[in-house]
Short mmCIF file of C-alpha atoms in Angstrom, two decimals:
data_model
loop_
_atom_site.label_atom_id
_atom_site.label_comp_id
_atom_site.label_asym_id
_atom_site.label_seq_id
_atom_site.Cartn_x
_atom_site.Cartn_y
_atom_site.Cartn_z
CA MET Y 1099 103.11 -16.67 40.28
CA ARG Y 1100 102.56 -14.15 43.04
CA CYS Y 1101 101.31 -15.92 46.14
CA ALA Y 1102 99.50 -13.99 48.88
CA HIS Y 1103 98.86 -15.16 52.45
CA ARG Y 1104 96.55 -14.04 55.20
CA VAL Y 1105 97.86 -12.12 58.19
CA ASP Y 1106 97.30 -15.04 60.58
CA GLN Y 1107 99.34 -17.32 58.31
CA VAL Y 1108 102.16 -14.78 58.20
CA ARG Y 1109 102.09 -14.31 61.97
CA ALA Y 1110 102.27 -18.06 62.56
CA ALA Y 1111 105.21 -18.45 60.15
CA GLU Y 1112 107.04 -15.50 61.74
CA ALA Y 1113 106.57 -16.92 65.23
CA GLU Y 1114 107.91 -20.31 64.16
CA LEU Y 1115 110.97 -18.73 62.54
CA MET Y 1116 111.67 -16.29 65.39
CA ALA Y 1117 111.70 -19.19 67.83
CA ARG Y 1118 114.76 -20.54 65.96
CA LEU Y 1119 116.63 -17.25 65.48
CA PRO Y 1120 118.41 -14.84 67.83
CA GLU Y 1121 116.12 -12.08 69.04
CA GLY Y 1122 115.68 -9.25 66.55
CA THR Y 1123 117.14 -11.15 63.58
CA LEU Y 1124 113.92 -11.30 61.60
CA MET Y 1125 113.24 -7.58 61.95
CA ARG Y 1126 116.77 -6.73 60.90
CA ARG Y 1127 116.39 -8.94 57.81
CA ALA Y 1128 113.23 -7.11 56.83
CA ALA Y 1129 114.75 -3.68 57.54
CA ALA Y 1130 117.86 -4.48 55.51
CA GLY Y 1131 115.80 -5.41 52.46
CA LEU Y 1132 113.68 -2.30 52.93
CA ALA Y 1133 116.77 -0.08 53.16
CA VAL Y 1134 118.23 -1.57 49.96
CA THR Y 1135 115.05 -0.75 48.05
CA CYS Y 1136 114.98 2.80 49.45
CA ALA Y 1137 118.64 3.35 48.56
CA ARG Y 1138 117.96 2.29 44.97
CA LEU Y 1139 115.01 4.66 44.74
CA LEU Y 1140 117.07 7.56 46.11
CA THR Y 1141 119.94 6.82 43.75
CA ARG Y 1142 117.56 6.76 40.82
CA ARG Y 1143 115.92 9.98 41.98
CA ARG Y 1144 118.92 12.04 43.15
CA GLY Y 1145 121.97 10.14 41.93
CA ARG Y 1146 123.02 9.18 45.48
CA VAL Y 1147 121.80 8.43 49.00
CA TYR Y 1148 124.17 10.91 50.70
CA GLY Y 1149 122.41 14.16 51.53
CA SER Y 1150 118.92 12.89 50.66
CA ARG Y 1151 116.06 13.99 52.91
CA VAL Y 1152 114.24 10.97 54.35
CA VAL Y 1153 111.23 11.00 56.67
CA VAL Y 1154 110.20 7.93 58.66
CA LEU Y 1155 106.56 7.92 59.77
CA ALA Y 1156 106.76 5.54 62.72
CA GLY Y 1157 103.72 4.15 64.44
CA SER Y 1158 103.72 1.72 67.32
CA GLY Y 1159 104.83 -1.89 67.07
CA ASP Y 1160 106.99 -3.88 64.72
CA ASN Y 1161 105.99 -2.05 61.53
CA GLY Y 1162 107.36 1.17 62.98
CA GLY Y 1163 110.43 -0.78 64.10
CA ASP Y 1164 111.10 -1.99 60.54
CA ALA Y 1165 110.90 1.59 59.30
CA LEU Y 1166 113.16 2.95 62.06
CA TYR Y 1167 115.84 0.32 61.49
CA ALA Y 1168 115.75 1.00 57.74
CA GLY Y 1169 115.98 4.72 58.45
CA ALA Y 1170 119.04 4.07 60.61
CA GLU Y 1171 120.71 2.22 57.73
CA LEU Y 1172 120.02 5.10 55.36
CA ALA Y 1173 121.37 7.56 57.95
CA ARG Y 1174 124.60 5.58 58.14
CA ARG Y 1175 124.89 6.04 54.39
CA GLY Y 1176 124.68 9.80 54.75
CA ALA Y 1177 120.95 10.49 54.34
CA ARG Y 1178 119.38 13.18 56.52
CA VAL Y 1179 116.76 11.08 58.30
CA THR Y 1180 113.93 12.44 60.45
CA ALA Y 1181 111.67 10.07 62.34
CA VAL Y 1182 108.20 11.39 63.11
CA LEU Y 1183 106.73 9.44 66.03
CA LEU Y 1184 102.96 9.16 65.75
CA ALA Y 1185 102.74 7.18 69.01
CA PRO Y 1186 105.73 8.53 70.99
CA GLY Y 1187 105.12 6.43 74.07
CA ARG Y 1188 104.89 3.20 72.07
CA ALA Y 1189 107.64 3.59 69.48
CA HIS Y 1190 109.82 0.52 68.93
CA GLY Y 1191 112.68 0.86 71.41
CA GLY Y 1192 115.36 -0.97 69.45
CA GLY Y 1193 114.58 0.79 66.17
CA LEU Y 1194 114.51 4.19 67.86
CA ALA Y 1195 117.85 3.56 69.56
CA ALA Y 1196 119.40 2.45 66.25
CA LEU Y 1197 118.21 5.60 64.49
CA ARG Y 1198 119.55 7.88 67.23
CA ALA Y 1199 122.87 6.03 67.20
CA ALA Y 1200 123.10 6.78 63.46
CA TYR Y 1201 122.48 10.49 64.23
CA GLY Y 1202 118.94 10.48 62.93
CA ARG Y 1203 116.59 13.23 64.07
CA VAL Y 1204 113.44 12.43 66.07
CA VAL Y 1205 110.38 14.69 66.32
CA VAL Y 1206 106.98 14.28 67.94
CA GLU Y 1207 105.38 17.58 66.87
CA GLN Y 1208 103.06 16.77 63.98
CA GLU Y 1209 103.30 20.27 62.49
CA VAL Y 1210 107.04 19.78 62.14
CA GLY Y 1211 106.50 16.28 60.81
CA LEU Y 1212 104.08 17.48 58.14
CA ALA Y 1213 106.52 20.15 56.99
CA ASP Y 1214 109.29 17.58 56.67
CA PHE Y 1215 106.92 15.14 54.95
CA SER Y 1216 106.03 17.65 52.26
CA CYS Y 1217 109.62 18.31 51.18
CA ALA Y 1218 111.23 14.90 51.73
CA ASP Y 1219 112.91 13.01 48.90
CA LEU Y 1220 111.61 9.76 50.34
CA VAL Y 1221 109.03 8.89 53.00
CA LEU Y 1222 108.90 5.54 54.79
CA ASP Y 1223 105.33 4.72 55.79
CA GLY Y 1224 105.62 2.68 58.98
CA ILE Y 1225 102.43 3.96 60.60
CA VAL Y 1226 100.30 0.81 60.63
CA GLY Y 1227 101.32 -2.78 59.91
CA ILE Y 1228 99.53 -5.77 58.45
CA GLY Y 1229 97.39 -6.18 61.55
CA GLY Y 1230 95.76 -2.75 61.14
CA ARG Y 1231 92.03 -2.48 60.51
CA GLY Y 1232 90.03 0.54 59.44
CA GLY Y 1233 91.36 3.83 58.15
CA LEU Y 1234 94.13 5.97 59.56
CA ARG Y 1235 93.77 7.31 63.09
CA PRO Y 1236 93.13 11.06 63.47
CA GLU Y 1237 96.78 11.86 64.25
CA ALA Y 1238 97.88 10.21 60.98
CA GLU Y 1239 95.10 11.38 58.66
CA PRO Y 1240 96.80 14.68 57.73
CA TYR Y 1241 99.61 12.75 56.03
CA ALA Y 1242 97.11 11.14 53.64
CA ARG Y 1243 95.93 14.60 52.54
CA ALA Y 1244 99.22 16.51 52.57
CA ALA Y 1245 101.05 17.50 49.40
CA ARG Y 1246 104.34 15.72 48.79
CA THR Y 1247 107.23 15.94 46.39
CA GLY Y 1248 109.06 12.72 47.22
CA VAL Y 1249 108.40 9.01 46.79
CA VAL Y 1250 106.40 7.22 49.49
CA VAL Y 1251 107.48 3.68 50.36
CA ALA Y 1252 105.00 1.62 52.37
CA VAL Y 1253 106.36 -0.93 54.84
CA ASP Y 1254 104.58 -4.25 54.15
CA VAL Y 1255 101.22 -2.57 53.40
CA PRO Y 1256 100.08 1.04 52.90
CA SER Y 1257 98.71 2.39 56.16
CA GLY Y 1258 94.91 2.34 56.08
CA VAL Y 1259 94.66 -0.65 53.70
CA ASP Y 1260 93.36 -3.96 55.06
CA ALA Y 1261 96.14 -6.46 54.33
CA ASP Y 1262 93.77 -9.43 54.10
CA THR Y 1263 91.10 -7.96 51.84
CA GLY Y 1264 92.31 -4.77 50.15
CA GLU Y 1265 89.42 -2.87 51.69
CA VAL Y 1266 89.96 0.80 52.55
CA ALA Y 1267 87.56 1.83 55.31
CA GLY Y 1268 88.73 5.44 55.69
CA ALA Y 1269 91.75 7.61 55.01
CA ALA Y 1270 94.82 5.75 53.72
CA LEU Y 1271 98.32 6.82 52.72
CA ARG Y 1272 98.89 6.17 49.02
CA ALA Y 1273 102.30 4.66 48.29
CA ASP Y 1274 104.46 4.79 45.19
CA VAL Y 1275 106.22 1.57 46.20
CA THR Y 1276 105.29 -1.11 48.74
CA VAL Y 1277 107.98 -3.41 50.11
CA CYS Y 1278 106.36 -6.52 51.55
CA PHE Y 1279 108.12 -9.15 53.64
CA GLY Y 1280 108.02 -12.92 53.23
CA THR Y 1281 104.97 -13.08 50.99
CA TYR Y 1282 102.49 -10.87 49.20
CA LYS Y 1283 99.39 -9.87 51.11
CA PRO Y 1284 95.97 -10.19 49.41
CA GLY Y 1285 95.24 -6.51 49.98
CA LEU Y 1286 98.22 -5.57 47.79
CA LEU Y 1287 96.78 -7.45 44.81
CA ILE Y 1288 93.09 -6.54 45.04
CA ASP Y 1289 91.48 -3.13 44.61
CA PRO Y 1290 90.89 -0.74 46.16
CA GLY Y 1291 94.00 -1.59 48.21
CA ALA Y 1292 96.08 -2.42 45.14
CA SER Y 1293 95.58 1.11 43.82
CA TYR Y 1294 97.21 2.45 47.02
CA ALA Y 1295 100.20 0.07 46.88
CA GLY Y 1296 102.00 1.34 43.78
CA ALA Y 1297 104.76 -0.98 42.59
CA VAL Y 1298 105.01 -3.98 44.93
CA GLN Y 1299 108.40 -5.51 45.73
CA LEU Y 1300 108.85 -8.70 47.72
CA VAL Y 1301 111.71 -9.16 50.22
CA GLY Y 1302 112.32 -12.75 51.28
CA ILE Y 1303 112.94 -13.25 55.00
CA GLY Y 1304 112.88 -17.05 55.19
CA LEU Y 1305 109.25 -17.74 56.10
CA GLU Y 1306 107.85 -21.24 55.58
CA LEU Y 1307 104.24 -20.76 54.52
CA PRO Y 1308 101.29 -23.03 53.60
CA PRO Y 1309 99.76 -23.03 50.10
CA ALA Y 1310 98.43 -19.58 49.24
CA GLY Y 1311 94.70 -18.94 49.11
CA VAL Y 1312 95.13 -15.96 46.76
CA VAL Y 1313 97.45 -15.96 43.75
CA ALA Y 1314 98.11 -13.74 40.75
CA LEU Y 1315 99.25 -15.47 37.56
CA GLN Y 1316 102.26 -14.11 35.74
CA HIS Y 1317 103.20 -14.52 32.08
CA ALA Y 1318 104.94 -17.86 32.54
CA ASP Y 1319 101.92 -19.28 34.40
CA VAL Y 1320 99.54 -18.11 31.68
CA ALA Y 1321 101.79 -19.37 28.88
CA ALA Y 1322 101.91 -22.83 30.46
CA LEU Y 1323 98.10 -22.99 30.36
CA LEU Y 1324 97.54 -21.75 26.81
CA PRO Y 1325 96.13 -24.55 24.61
CA VAL Y 1326 98.50 -25.40 21.78
CA PRO Y 1327 97.50 -27.95 19.10
CA GLY Y 1328 99.63 -31.01 18.56
CA ALA Y 1329 100.57 -32.71 15.32
CA GLU Y 1330 97.48 -34.96 15.42
CA SER Y 1331 95.00 -32.24 16.38
CA ASP Y 1332 91.97 -31.36 14.31
CA LYS Y 1333 89.29 -28.77 14.93
CA TYR Y 1334 87.11 -31.16 16.89
CA ARG Y 1335 89.90 -32.51 19.07
CA ARG Y 1336 90.84 -28.95 19.94
CA GLY Y 1337 87.28 -28.41 21.17
CA VAL Y 1338 84.12 -26.74 19.93
CA VAL Y 1339 82.63 -23.84 21.88
CA GLY Y 1340 78.96 -23.05 21.55
CA VAL Y 1341 77.85 -19.42 21.76
CA ALA Y 1342 74.22 -18.56 22.51
CA ALA Y 1343 74.17 -14.77 22.38
CA GLY Y 1344 72.61 -11.76 20.75
CA SER Y 1345 69.04 -10.65 20.17
CA ALA Y 1346 67.11 -8.26 17.98
CA ARG Y 1347 67.95 -5.50 20.46
CA TYR Y 1348 71.62 -6.47 20.94
CA PRO Y 1349 72.86 -8.18 17.76
CA GLY Y 1350 76.39 -6.84 18.30
CA ALA Y 1351 76.79 -8.94 21.45
CA ALA Y 1352 76.73 -12.06 19.30
CA LEU Y 1353 79.47 -10.72 17.02
CA LEU Y 1354 81.69 -9.70 19.94
CA ALA Y 1355 81.25 -12.96 21.84
CA VAL Y 1356 82.08 -14.94 18.70
CA ALA Y 1357 85.10 -12.70 18.06
CA GLY Y 1358 86.42 -13.48 21.54
CA ALA Y 1359 85.71 -17.19 21.12
CA LEU Y 1360 87.56 -17.43 17.82
CA HIS Y 1361 90.74 -16.27 19.56
CA GLY Y 1362 90.44 -18.54 22.62
CA GLY Y 1363 92.13 -21.73 21.45
CA ALA Y 1364 89.14 -23.93 20.63
CA GLY Y 1365 89.10 -25.52 17.19
CA ALA Y 1366 85.66 -24.29 16.16
CA VAL Y 1367 82.91 -21.93 17.25
CA ARG Y 1368 79.26 -22.97 16.91
CA TYR Y 1369 76.73 -20.12 17.09
CA VAL Y 1370 73.02 -20.33 17.92
CA GLY Y 1371 70.77 -17.28 18.06
CA THR Y 1372 68.99 -14.62 16.08
CA ALA Y 1373 72.13 -13.03 14.63
CA ALA Y 1374 73.29 -16.03 12.59
CA GLU Y 1375 73.29 -14.13 9.29
CA GLU Y 1376 75.34 -11.26 10.72
CA VAL Y 1377 77.76 -13.66 12.42
CA VAL Y 1378 78.47 -15.65 9.25
CA ARG Y 1379 78.85 -12.48 7.21
CA ARG Y 1380 81.45 -11.15 9.65
CA PHE Y 1381 83.05 -14.49 10.60
CA PRO Y 1382 82.49 -17.05 7.83
CA GLU Y 1383 84.46 -19.69 9.75
CA THR Y 1384 81.70 -19.89 12.38
CA LEU Y 1385 79.34 -22.88 12.39
CA VAL Y 1386 75.71 -21.76 12.76
CA THR Y 1387 72.72 -23.80 13.86
CA GLU Y 1388 69.02 -23.04 13.93
CA GLY Y 1389 67.21 -23.12 17.25
CA GLY Y 1390 68.79 -23.24 20.69
CA PRO Y 1391 71.62 -25.11 22.41
CA ALA Y 1392 69.63 -28.35 22.70
CA GLY Y 1393 69.66 -28.89 18.94
CA ALA Y 1394 73.07 -27.47 18.13
CA GLY Y 1395 75.08 -30.66 18.07
CA ARG Y 1396 78.08 -31.60 20.17
CA VAL Y 1397 80.11 -28.89 21.83
CA GLN Y 1398 82.70 -29.00 24.63
CA ALA Y 1399 81.46 -25.83 26.37
CA TRP Y 1400 78.67 -23.26 26.14
CA VAL Y 1401 78.70 -19.48 26.47
CA VAL Y 1402 75.20 -18.23 27.30
CA GLY Y 1403 73.75 -14.78 27.85
CA PRO Y 1404 75.60 -11.90 26.17
CA GLY Y 1405 72.87 -9.68 24.73
CA GLY Y 1406 70.46 -12.61 24.93
CA GLY Y 1407 67.39 -10.56 25.78
CA GLU Y 1408 64.15 -12.46 26.39
CA GLY Y 1409 65.56 -15.64 24.87
CA ALA Y 1410 68.27 -15.94 27.52
CA GLY Y 1411 66.09 -18.03 29.84
CA ARG Y 1412 65.48 -20.81 27.32
CA ALA Y 1413 69.10 -20.81 26.16
CA LEU Y 1414 70.32 -21.02 29.74
CA ALA Y 1415 68.05 -23.94 30.59
CA GLU Y 1416 69.11 -25.91 27.51
CA ALA Y 1417 72.81 -25.25 28.05
CA LEU Y 1418 72.68 -26.18 31.74
CA ALA Y 1419 70.98 -29.45 30.82
CA ALA Y 1420 74.06 -30.47 28.80
CA ASP Y 1421 76.90 -32.26 30.57
CA VAL Y 1422 79.55 -29.75 29.47
CA PRO Y 1423 81.05 -26.62 31.08
CA VAL Y 1424 78.78 -23.58 30.84
CA LEU Y 1425 79.78 -19.92 31.09
CA VAL Y 1426 76.89 -17.64 32.10
CA ASP Y 1427 77.12 -13.91 31.36
CA ALA Y 1428 74.94 -10.78 31.10
CA ASP Y 1429 71.26 -11.64 30.47
CA GLY Y 1430 71.98 -15.23 31.42
CA LEU Y 1431 73.06 -13.97 34.85
CA THR Y 1432 69.85 -11.97 35.18
CA GLU Y 1433 67.87 -15.13 34.53
CA LEU Y 1434 70.02 -17.14 36.93
CA ALA Y 1435 69.50 -14.51 39.64
CA ARG Y 1436 65.75 -14.95 39.21
CA LEU Y 1437 66.03 -18.72 39.49
CA GLY Y 1438 68.57 -18.79 42.30
CA PRO Y 1439 71.29 -21.38 43.00
CA GLY Y 1440 68.79 -24.21 42.64
CA ALA Y 1441 69.10 -23.87 38.87
CA LEU Y 1442 72.63 -25.27 39.13
CA ALA Y 1443 71.82 -28.06 41.56
CA GLY Y 1444 72.87 -31.48 40.34
CA ARG Y 1445 75.25 -30.22 37.67
CA THR Y 1446 78.47 -32.23 37.51
CA ALA Y 1447 80.15 -30.20 34.76
CA PRO Y 1448 81.77 -26.87 35.72
CA THR Y 1449 79.82 -23.62 35.70
CA LEU Y 1450 81.55 -20.25 35.32
CA LEU Y 1451 79.71 -17.02 36.18
CA THR Y 1452 81.11 -13.70 34.91
CA PRO Y 1453 79.25 -10.85 36.67
CA HIS Y 1454 80.12 -7.21 37.16
CA THR Y 1455 79.24 -5.86 40.60
CA GLY Y 1456 75.68 -4.88 39.62
CA GLU Y 1457 75.01 -8.41 38.42
CA ALA Y 1458 76.74 -9.78 41.52
CA ALA Y 1459 74.28 -7.82 43.64
CA ARG Y 1460 71.34 -9.41 41.83
CA LEU Y 1461 72.86 -12.88 42.11
CA LEU Y 1462 73.35 -12.50 45.85
CA ALA Y 1463 69.78 -11.31 46.21
CA GLY Y 1464 68.69 -14.32 44.17
CA ALA Y 1465 70.65 -16.62 46.46
CA GLY Y 1466 68.78 -15.14 49.41
CA SER Y 1467 65.41 -15.79 47.78
CA GLY Y 1468 65.72 -19.55 48.09
CA GLY Y 1469 65.72 -20.00 44.31
CA ASP Y 1470 61.96 -20.41 43.91
CA GLY Y 1471 61.87 -18.68 40.53
CA GLY Y 1472 59.57 -15.94 41.79
CA THR Y 1473 59.09 -12.55 40.23
CA ARG Y 1474 61.66 -9.82 40.75
CA SER Y 1475 59.33 -7.91 43.10
CA GLU Y 1476 59.15 -10.94 45.39
CA GLN Y 1477 62.90 -11.28 45.76
CA PRO Y 1478 65.17 -9.60 48.34
CA ARG Y 1479 66.50 -6.18 47.51
CA PRO Y 1480 70.01 -6.44 45.99
CA PRO Y 1481 72.90 -5.16 48.10
CA ALA Y 1482 74.53 -1.94 46.93
CA ALA Y 1483 76.96 -2.58 44.08
CA GLU Y 1484 79.34 0.03 45.51
CA ALA Y 1485 79.66 -1.90 48.76
CA LEU Y 1486 80.33 -5.14 46.88
CA ALA Y 1487 83.02 -3.45 44.77
CA ALA Y 1488 84.72 -2.18 47.93
CA ALA Y 1489 84.87 -5.75 49.26
CA ARG Y 1490 85.72 -7.58 46.05
CA LEU Y 1491 87.41 -10.58 47.62
CA ALA Y 1492 84.53 -11.33 49.98
CA THR Y 1493 81.95 -10.73 47.23
CA ALA Y 1494 83.52 -13.22 44.81
CA ARG Y 1495 83.87 -15.85 47.53
CA ARG Y 1496 80.27 -15.38 48.69
CA LEU Y 1497 78.97 -15.85 45.16
CA ALA Y 1498 81.11 -18.91 44.48
CA ALA Y 1499 79.96 -20.55 47.71
CA ALA Y 1500 76.29 -19.65 47.18
CA TYR Y 1501 76.09 -20.98 43.61
CA ARG Y 1502 78.74 -23.72 43.92
CA ALA Y 1503 80.33 -22.31 40.78
CA THR Y 1504 83.50 -20.54 39.73
CA VAL Y 1505 82.97 -16.78 39.70
CA LEU Y 1506 84.88 -14.22 37.63
CA LEU Y 1507 84.00 -10.89 39.23
CA LYS Y 1508 84.80 -8.16 36.73
CA GLY Y 1509 86.15 -4.77 37.74
CA SER Y 1510 89.32 -2.77 38.29
CA THR Y 1511 90.84 -5.95 39.69
CA THR Y 1512 89.32 -9.13 38.28
CA VAL Y 1513 88.78 -11.69 41.04
CA VAL Y 1514 88.27 -15.37 40.19
CA ALA Y 1515 86.95 -17.49 43.07
CA ASP Y 1516 86.02 -21.15 43.15
CA PRO Y 1517 83.66 -22.82 45.63
CA SER Y 1518 86.58 -23.92 47.85
CA GLY Y 1519 87.46 -20.27 48.47
CA SER Y 1520 90.68 -20.30 46.43
CA VAL Y 1521 91.16 -17.06 44.53
CA ARG Y 1522 93.12 -15.86 41.53
CA VAL Y 1523 93.40 -12.15 40.84
CA ASN Y 1524 94.27 -10.46 37.59
CA PRO Y 1525 96.14 -7.13 37.57
CA THR Y 1526 96.35 -6.58 33.79
CA GLY Y 1527 93.08 -4.71 33.39
CA THR Y 1528 92.78 -1.06 32.49
CA ALA Y 1529 90.04 1.50 32.97
CA TRP Y 1530 89.75 1.70 29.17
CA LEU Y 1531 88.01 -1.70 29.32
CA ALA Y 1532 84.96 0.03 30.78
CA THR Y 1533 83.41 0.16 27.32
CA ALA Y 1534 80.35 -1.42 25.75
CA GLY Y 1535 80.87 -4.99 24.58
CA SER Y 1536 84.18 -5.72 26.28
CA GLY Y 1537 82.48 -8.22 28.60
CA ASP Y 1538 81.05 -10.05 25.57
CA VAL Y 1539 84.57 -10.50 24.20
CA LEU Y 1540 85.76 -11.79 27.58
CA ALA Y 1541 82.89 -14.27 27.79
CA GLY Y 1542 83.65 -15.71 24.35
CA LEU Y 1543 87.35 -15.92 25.10
CA ALA Y 1544 86.87 -17.70 28.43
CA GLY Y 1545 84.29 -20.06 26.94
CA SER Y 1546 86.68 -21.04 24.18
CA LEU Y 1547 89.37 -21.83 26.75
CA LEU Y 1548 86.85 -24.01 28.61
CA ALA Y 1549 86.11 -25.90 25.39
CA ALA Y 1550 89.84 -26.34 24.80
CA GLY Y 1551 90.10 -28.22 28.09
CA LEU Y 1552 91.07 -25.70 30.77
CA SER Y 1553 89.42 -25.91 34.16
CA ALA Y 1554 86.96 -23.16 35.03
CA PRO Y 1555 89.41 -21.29 37.33
CA ASP Y 1556 92.22 -21.61 34.76
CA ALA Y 1557 90.01 -20.51 31.87
CA ALA Y 1558 88.73 -17.52 33.83
CA ALA Y 1559 92.17 -16.39 35.00
CA VAL Y 1560 93.84 -16.82 31.61
CA ALA Y 1561 91.01 -15.06 29.79
CA ALA Y 1562 91.08 -12.13 32.21
CA CYS Y 1563 94.84 -11.77 31.76
CA LEU Y 1564 94.74 -11.86 27.95
CA HIS Y 1565 91.70 -9.56 27.85
CA GLY Y 1566 93.44 -6.95 29.99
CA LEU Y 1567 96.66 -7.19 28.02
CA ALA Y 1568 94.76 -6.81 24.75
CA ALA Y 1569 93.16 -3.60 26.01
CA ARG Y 1570 96.55 -2.24 27.13
CA HIS Y 1571 98.08 -3.21 23.78
CA THR Y 1572 95.32 -1.36 21.94
CA ALA Y 1573 95.17 1.69 24.20
CA GLY Y 1574 98.93 2.23 24.11
CA VAL Y 1575 100.82 4.63 26.36
CA PRO Y 1576 99.70 6.90 27.99
CA GLY Y 1577 96.39 5.46 26.84
CA ALA Y 1578 93.54 6.20 24.46
CA PRO Y 1579 89.93 5.01 24.17
CA VAL Y 1580 89.48 1.50 22.81
CA THR Y 1581 86.51 -0.44 21.48
CA ALA Y 1582 85.55 -4.01 22.22
CA SER Y 1583 86.20 -4.97 18.61
CA GLN Y 1584 89.75 -3.63 18.88
CA VAL Y 1585 90.31 -5.65 22.06
CA ALA Y 1586 89.20 -8.84 20.29
CA ALA Y 1587 91.45 -8.08 17.31
CA ALA Y 1588 94.47 -7.60 19.60
CA LEU Y 1589 94.17 -11.02 21.26
CA PRO Y 1590 96.49 -12.90 18.83
CA ALA Y 1591 99.26 -10.34 19.40
CA VAL Y 1592 99.12 -10.56 23.18
CA TRP Y 1593 98.83 -14.36 23.02
CA ASN Y 1594 102.18 -14.33 21.20
CA ASP Y 1595 103.61 -11.74 23.59
CA VAL Y 1596 102.78 -13.88 26.62
CA ARG Y 1597 104.38 -16.97 25.12
CA ALA Y 1598 107.46 -15.01 24.02
CA ALA Y 1599 107.93 -13.49 27.48
CA ALA Y 1600 107.62 -16.83 29.28
CA ALA Y 1601 110.37 -19.29 30.09
CA PRO Y 1602 111.42 -21.67 27.27
CA GLU Y 1603 109.65 -24.64 28.86
CA ALA Y 1604 106.41 -22.64 29.12
CA ARG Y 1605 106.71 -21.42 25.54
CA SER Y 1606 106.72 -24.99 24.25
CA GLY Y 1607 103.04 -25.31 25.23
CA ARG Y 1608 101.15 -28.49 25.92
CA PRO Y 1609 100.43 -30.92 23.09
CA GLY Y 1610 96.97 -32.05 22.17
CA GLY Y 1611 95.25 -28.72 22.66
CA THR Y 1612 93.94 -29.43 26.16
CA GLY Y 1613 96.06 -26.81 27.88
CA ALA Y 1614 95.41 -28.47 31.24
#
């Protein structure tokens, strides 16, 4: 599991550790780990460190100091190192002295620095550290636009990326590799910042940190949560997921949601809706029931809304009245936005909302309306979806707090937030998932995991991981268009891949099919 901590938590842990260590020890630890990573990259790129051209972009403060000390270590190994000082009067004194002692070159003329930047084998981005806010300052902006031939290594966080949120408020320097110290930073795991970070490598420096508020599950974590039937399991003990989806206008949504649900670990899928004949023809193992959720019989979780059309409101009301977990998607979210958070008041079973940013905008507007069930024209104007996508972490947390529900915010980075503010992020997605029906597959998959016994945050995070992996498996390398049906069909293969890649104890699964 990748654990990410806020800047204030990192600062507090660093201060506590520095109080127990000789002065400068912590910075030298960080710089040593940074230099090792850079040396490996140079060796891979050129066959050796000796003679490589290295440029250090050094801003003020400790981040620039880390980069200067690492540059000094590379210079001692024979690299031709040039430090470009972007704040000459505030450069880190110790790091600058170490670089000069190793016969590194120092320049302050930005024209010279840009020329060196463009032809360097490796660039160390030490312009702005984890405390930086906003985009690059004017003196640094040209480096974000300049052509380059070498690899760019960011020190702790790419300059211009907000370490706490991943927001990019202006120009930022895109890295090929980011070396972070002590812990991951949320902005390295969440887009748009994650797209600037490249490959992220963690260097331990001995920090003692509190529990992380943002985590990213890895294969072993996902494998440990996958529901696996035991010797005494039957289809009902494994859980039954109800799917209320599809309409005359969108019959395919029912098929795709059921396809996702069949591969999610529950023992049976019960379908209600107008597409029963099509569902049974395509998936004869599905149980179908006339009417809505209220008359469907016992289920352990409901999926409501994909392609539901005008019937989504009734289906949502009936599902929410049941004392089981409910996943709300698509047209169900539109209805919930009209009703506001009051529609979920008094529920004791978990609720999982799965919006994209456009739906998130409507839900937030609905939360501002007071939940009086008024017409759309009476409700507040939704915030711009683009702004919400640029602040994904804050958006997911706002929604979870407003509706007192777990929220899976779909997008380039999937963000899962619960009402406490804890967040799980999923990095397995691919742009090829931006295709009609893929969200219906995800909804069915996550709903099935809920019925199998996973908590709402676990079900959301596991479903997002498998969904992304299935799209990657189908698209291949370098990547080709995929359909939602292909993503659903690939789920068994990636389920096996995740279990095979996990540690032996994770591969053994959890008996009884609860997965929790």
